[in-house]
GROMACS .gro file of C-alpha atoms in nm:
model
  248
    1GLN     CA    1  -1.399  -2.660  -0.345
    2LYS     CA    2  -1.382  -2.354  -0.121
    3ALA     CA    3  -1.381  -2.574   0.185
    4ALA     CA    4  -1.083  -2.759   0.044
    5GLU     CA    5  -0.883  -2.436   0.022
    6LYS     CA    6  -0.701  -2.386   0.348
    7VAL     CA    7  -0.591  -2.032   0.418
    8LYS     CA    8  -0.220  -2.024   0.494
    9ILE     CA    9   0.024  -1.741   0.555
   10THR     CA   10   0.233  -1.882   0.272
   11ASP     CA   11  -0.067  -1.842   0.038
   12ILE     CA   12  -0.096  -1.474   0.128
   13VAL     CA   13   0.277  -1.421   0.075
   14THR     CA   14   0.261  -1.597  -0.262
   15ILE     CA   15  -0.042  -1.395  -0.371
   16VAL     CA   16   0.118  -1.061  -0.281
   17ARG     CA   17   0.451  -1.161  -0.437
   18LYS     CA   18   0.322  -1.306  -0.765
   19ASN     CA   19  -0.017  -1.145  -0.820
   20ARG     CA   20   0.073  -0.789  -0.920
   21PRO     CA   21  -0.287  -0.684  -0.996
   22PHE     CA   22  -0.389  -0.781  -0.643
   23LEU     CA   23  -0.088  -0.596  -0.494
   24ALA     CA   24  -0.190  -0.286  -0.692
   25LEU     CA   25  -0.544  -0.312  -0.556
   26VAL     CA   26  -0.426  -0.351  -0.196
   27LEU     CA   27  -0.195  -0.047  -0.211
   28HIS     CA   28  -0.464   0.154  -0.393
   29SER     CA   29  -0.723   0.059  -0.132
   30ILE     CA   30  -0.499   0.150   0.162
   31SER     CA   31  -0.429   0.490   0.003
   32LEU     CA   32  -0.791   0.579  -0.066
   33CYS     CA   33  -0.934   0.444   0.259
   34ALA     CA   34  -0.670   0.633   0.454
   35VAL     CA   35  -0.755   0.957   0.275
   36GLN     CA   36  -1.128   0.899   0.313
   37THR     CA   37  -1.085   0.870   0.690
   38LEU     CA   38  -0.852   1.170   0.700
   39GLY     CA   39  -1.105   1.372   0.503
   40THR     CA   40  -1.383   1.279   0.744
   41GLY     CA   41  -1.167   1.382   1.038
   42ALA     CA   42  -1.053   1.707   0.879
   43ALA     CA   43  -1.393   1.810   0.741
   44THR     CA   44  -1.514   1.950   1.074
   45TYR     CA   45  -1.210   2.178   1.100
   46MET     CA   46  -1.235   2.285   0.736
   47TYR     CA   47  -1.598   2.387   0.757
   48ALA     CA   48  -1.590   2.532   1.108
   49ASP     CA   49  -1.256   2.712   1.110
   50VAL     CA   50  -1.185   2.788   0.745
   51LEU     CA   51  -1.528   2.833   0.585
   52GLY     CA   52  -1.677   2.956   0.913
   53ASP     CA   53  -2.001   2.755   0.899
   54ILE     CA   54  -2.016   2.396   1.025
   55GLY     CA   55  -2.366   2.370   0.881
   56LEU     CA   56  -2.217   2.369   0.531
   57GLN     CA   57  -2.065   2.028   0.600
   58SER     CA   58  -2.396   1.848   0.543
   59LEU     CA   59  -2.443   2.045   0.220
   60GLY     CA   60  -2.095   1.944   0.108
   61SER     CA   61  -2.158   1.577   0.189
   62GLY     CA   62  -2.486   1.581  -0.003
   63PHE     CA   63  -2.329   1.748  -0.305
   64SER     CA   64  -2.041   1.496  -0.299
   65SER     CA   65  -2.292   1.208  -0.301
   66VAL     CA   66  -2.479   1.356  -0.596
   67THR     CA   67  -2.152   1.407  -0.783
   68MET     CA   68  -2.049   1.047  -0.716
   69ILE     CA   69  -2.383   0.915  -0.843
   70VAL     CA   70  -2.358   1.119  -1.164
   71ILE     CA   71  -2.004   0.993  -1.226
   72LEU     CA   72  -2.103   0.632  -1.158
   73ILE     CA   73  -2.400   0.658  -1.395
   74SER     CA   74  -2.161   0.769  -1.667
   75ALA     CA   75  -1.928   0.473  -1.604
   76PRO     CA   76  -2.116   0.221  -1.826
   77LEU     CA   77  -2.101   0.468  -2.116
   78LEU     CA   78  -1.726   0.512  -2.068
   79ALA     CA   79  -1.681   0.134  -2.043
   80ARG     CA   80  -1.800   0.099  -2.402
   81LYS     CA   81  -1.483   0.271  -2.520
   82TRP     CA   82  -1.226   0.197  -2.246
   83ASN     CA   83  -1.153  -0.083  -2.004
   84LEU     CA   84  -1.205  -0.039  -1.631
   85VAL     CA   85  -0.840   0.026  -1.545
   86THR     CA   86  -0.812   0.300  -1.809
   87ILE     CA   87  -1.125   0.469  -1.673
   88ILE     CA   88  -0.982   0.454  -1.320
   89ARG     CA   89  -0.651   0.605  -1.431
   90VAL     CA   90  -0.826   0.890  -1.614
   91CYS     CA   91  -1.055   0.959  -1.316
   92LEU     CA   92  -0.761   0.961  -1.074
   93MET     CA   93  -0.565   1.206  -1.287
   94GLY     CA   94  -0.875   1.420  -1.346
   95GLY     CA   95  -0.944   1.426  -0.973
   96PHE     CA   96  -0.582   1.514  -0.900
   97PHE     CA   97  -0.585   1.818  -1.128
   98VAL     CA   98  -0.923   1.940  -0.999
   99MET     CA   99  -0.794   1.905  -0.642
  100ALA     CA  100  -0.472   2.087  -0.739
  101GLY     CA  101  -0.681   2.377  -0.866
  102THR     CA  102  -0.891   2.364  -0.550
  103LEU     CA  103  -0.580   2.371  -0.332
  104GLY     CA  104  -0.442   2.668  -0.523
  105TYR     CA  105  -0.771   2.850  -0.480
  106THR     CA  106  -0.789   2.782  -0.105
  107LEU     CA  107  -0.429   2.885  -0.039
  108LEU     CA  108  -0.432   3.199  -0.251
  109SER     CA  109  -0.773   3.331  -0.144
  110ASP     CA  110  -0.815   3.510   0.186
  111THR     CA  111  -1.191   3.453   0.178
  112LEU     CA  112  -1.337   3.141   0.020
  113THR     CA  113  -1.670   3.133  -0.161
  114PRO     CA  114  -1.838   2.830   0.000
  115TRP     CA  115  -2.040   2.713  -0.302
  116LEU     CA  116  -1.735   2.734  -0.531
  117PHE     CA  117  -1.516   2.543  -0.287
  118ILE     CA  118  -1.782   2.275  -0.231
  119THR     CA  119  -1.835   2.234  -0.607
  120LEU     CA  120  -1.465   2.201  -0.686
  121TYR     CA  121  -1.393   1.969  -0.393
  122SER     CA  122  -1.694   1.747  -0.464
  123LEU     CA  123  -1.597   1.711  -0.830
  124GLY     CA  124  -1.233   1.631  -0.752
  125GLY     CA  125  -1.322   1.397  -0.466
  126GLY     CA  126  -1.589   1.224  -0.672
  127LEU     CA  127  -1.345   1.150  -0.953
  128ILE     CA  128  -1.084   1.015  -0.711
  129MET     CA  129  -1.324   0.804  -0.505
  130MET     CA  130  -1.496   0.665  -0.814
  131SER     CA  131  -1.211   0.414  -0.840
  132GLN     CA  132  -1.311   0.278  -0.499
  133GLN     CA  133  -1.656   0.193  -0.636
  134MET     CA  134  -1.508   0.027  -0.946
  135GLN     CA  135  -1.239  -0.178  -0.771
  136TRP     CA  136  -1.455  -0.479  -0.689
  137GLY     CA  137  -1.473  -0.589  -1.051
  138LEU     CA  138  -1.095  -0.577  -1.058
  139VAL     CA  139  -1.073  -0.794  -0.745
  140ALA     CA  140  -1.261  -1.067  -0.932
  141GLU     CA  141  -1.018  -1.027  -1.221
  142SER     CA  142  -0.721  -1.062  -0.988
  143ILE     CA  143  -0.870  -1.387  -0.856
  144ASP     CA  144  -0.887  -1.529  -1.209
  145TYR     CA  145  -0.529  -1.417  -1.266
  146ASN     CA  146  -0.420  -1.583  -0.942
  147GLU     CA  147  -0.573  -1.913  -1.050
  148TYR     CA  148  -0.405  -1.878  -1.391
  149LEU     CA  149  -0.064  -1.819  -1.226
  150THR     CA  150  -0.073  -2.062  -0.936
  151GLY     CA  151  -0.352  -2.308  -1.011
  152LYS     CA  152  -0.535  -2.194  -0.695
  153ARG     CA  153  -0.813  -1.934  -0.685
  154ASN     CA  154  -0.766  -1.850  -0.316
  155GLU     CA  155  -1.092  -1.656  -0.345
  156GLY     CA  156  -1.161  -1.637   0.028
  157THR     CA  157  -0.804  -1.539   0.108
  158ILE     CA  158  -0.796  -1.264  -0.154
  159TYR     CA  159  -1.130  -1.110  -0.055
  160GLY     CA  160  -1.045  -1.137   0.315
  161PHE     CA  161  -0.701  -0.979   0.282
  162PHE     CA  162  -0.838  -0.707   0.056
  163SER     CA  163  -1.103  -0.616   0.315
  164LEU     CA  164  -0.833  -0.615   0.582
  165SER     CA  165  -0.623  -0.372   0.375
  166ARG     CA  166  -0.916  -0.130   0.369
  167ARG     CA  167  -0.938  -0.142   0.749
  168ILE     CA  168  -0.562  -0.090   0.778
  169GLY     CA  169  -0.587   0.230   0.575
  170GLY     CA  170  -0.870   0.363   0.789
  171THR     CA  171  -0.701   0.271   1.118
  172ILE     CA  172  -0.370   0.435   1.027
  173SER     CA  173  -0.533   0.759   0.918
  174SER     CA  174  -0.755   0.782   1.226
  175SER     CA  175  -0.443   0.816   1.440
  176LEU     CA  176  -0.279   1.049   1.188
  177THR     CA  177  -0.571   1.294   1.200
  178VAL     CA  178  -0.519   1.360   1.571
  179LEU     CA  179  -0.141   1.389   1.531
  180ILE     CA  180  -0.159   1.625   1.233
  181ILE     CA  181  -0.417   1.854   1.394
  182ALA     CA  182  -0.192   1.881   1.700
  183ALA     CA  183   0.118   1.935   1.484
  184ILE     CA  184  -0.033   2.233   1.297
  185GLY     CA  185  -0.108   2.407   1.626
  186TYR     CA  186  -0.486   2.376   1.638
  187ASP     CA  187  -0.634   2.536   1.952
  188ALA     CA  188  -0.986   2.418   2.032
  189ALA     CA  189  -1.024   2.698   2.289
  190LEU     CA  190  -1.001   2.960   2.014
  191THR     CA  191  -1.284   2.797   1.817
  192ALA     CA  192  -1.496   2.763   2.131
  193ALA     CA  193  -1.445   3.134   2.199
  194GLY     CA  194  -1.540   3.225   1.841
  195MET     CA  195  -1.187   3.336   1.756
  196ALA     CA  196  -0.989   3.251   1.444
  197GLN     CA  197  -0.707   3.000   1.439
  198ALA     CA  198  -0.352   3.115   1.356
  199ASP     CA  199  -0.274   3.165   0.987
  200GLY     CA  200  -0.036   2.869   0.989
  201THR     CA  201  -0.305   2.645   1.139
  202ILE     CA  202  -0.559   2.753   0.877
  203ALA     CA  203  -0.308   2.677   0.601
  204GLY     CA  204  -0.240   2.338   0.760
  205ILE     CA  205  -0.611   2.251   0.765
  206LYS     CA  206  -0.641   2.345   0.397
  207LEU     CA  207  -0.338   2.133   0.305
  208MET     CA  208  -0.470   1.841   0.506
  209TYR     CA  209  -0.823   1.849   0.368
  210VAL     CA  210  -0.737   1.916   0.003
  211GLY     CA  211  -0.375   1.802  -0.025
  212PHE     CA  212  -0.412   1.448   0.105
  213PRO     CA  213  -0.665   1.344  -0.165
  214MET     CA  214  -0.410   1.462  -0.422
  215ILE     CA  215  -0.146   1.235  -0.267
  216ALA     CA  216  -0.388   0.942  -0.265
  217ALA     CA  217  -0.477   1.001  -0.631
  218ILE     CA  218  -0.110   0.997  -0.733
  219LEU     CA  219  -0.032   0.685  -0.528
  220SER     CA  220  -0.333   0.501  -0.674
  221TRP     CA  221  -0.248   0.612  -1.027
  222LEU     CA  222   0.107   0.480  -0.982
  223CYS     CA  223  -0.035   0.147  -0.863
  224PHE     CA  224  -0.256   0.108  -1.171
  225THR     CA  225   0.014   0.234  -1.407
  226PHE     CA  226   0.332   0.061  -1.290
  227ILE     CA  227   0.220  -0.237  -1.075
  228TRP     CA  228  -0.100  -0.350  -1.246
  229ASN     CA  229   0.010  -0.572  -1.536
  230LEU     CA  230  -0.310  -0.721  -1.675
  231ASN     CA  231  -0.367  -0.624  -2.038
  232ASP     CA  232  -0.591  -0.746  -2.320
  233GLU     CA  233  -0.337  -1.005  -2.429
  234THR     CA  234  -0.314  -1.157  -2.080
  235ARG     CA  235  -0.693  -1.151  -2.042
  236ALA     CA  236  -0.724  -1.342  -2.370
  237LYS     CA  237  -0.478  -1.603  -2.242
  238ILE     CA  238  -0.675  -1.639  -1.918
  239SER     CA  239  -1.003  -1.679  -2.109
  240ALA     CA  240  -0.850  -1.943  -2.336
  241TRP     CA  241  -0.706  -2.125  -2.035
  242LYS     CA  242  -1.043  -2.125  -1.857
  243GLU     CA  243  -1.217  -2.253  -2.171
  244SER     CA  244  -0.964  -2.536  -2.200
  245LYS     CA  245  -1.037  -2.633  -1.839
  246VAL     CA  246  -1.411  -2.647  -1.909
  247ALA     CA  247  -1.349  -2.855  -2.224
  248LYS     CA  248  -1.161  -3.113  -2.018
   0.00000   0.00000   0.00000
C-alpha cells in the first residue's frame, strides 16, 4: 500500500491546505526547533559573558535534562485527566510565564544568582520543550485525519515533510544567531581580554537567550489553539469511519 502511494507536490499542497492539525504541527515544530538552535547558539554567550562562568553551561544542560525527564514522567498521569493537546497548551503557557519571570529577573538584576537562573530557565524551557517530545503522537493522529478527509493516508509524505520542517527551523535560526550577535554589538576581543561587554550587548544576550523561548511558546500555543481543529467529536467520527472500513 505504501509503495502504491506516490509522493507528489500536489499531495503536499493538499495536506497543508486541508489538514489543519498537520499545519499546526509544522508551524509549531519550526518555532520550537528554531528556538532550540538559537538557545544552543546563545548559551555560550549567556554563561560566559552574563553569568561569568562558561563551566556552568554543562550544569545548566544537565539540570534541563533532569527537569525534562521529570516532566515527561508526569505526562502519563496528566493524560488520565486531559488529552495530549490540552497538556501541550498548558505546558506552553506555563513555560511562557516562567520564562517571563526569568526574563524580568535577568533584566532587573545587576548580578544574577547562577543556581536561581538555571533553575528558573530549566523549568521554563522544560515545560516549553515538553511539547516537542509529545508531538509524535499527534503526527499519527494527523495522518488518520488526513485519510478521513482525503481518502489517502500519505503517511510517508507527512512524516517526511514534518521532519523537513524541523530542519528548516534549525537552519533558519543558525543563521539568525550570527546576525543577532553581530547586531547587538558583541565584541569577542573584550571577552578574550577578560573584559565585560557593553550594557546594551549584555541586555541583548539576555533577551535573545530568554526572550526567544517565550516567542516560540506563544507561537506554538496559537497553533494548537487556533489552527488545530481536532476535538473529541471529530475523533469519534474518525474512529467510527475506520471501524466501518474494517467491517467492509
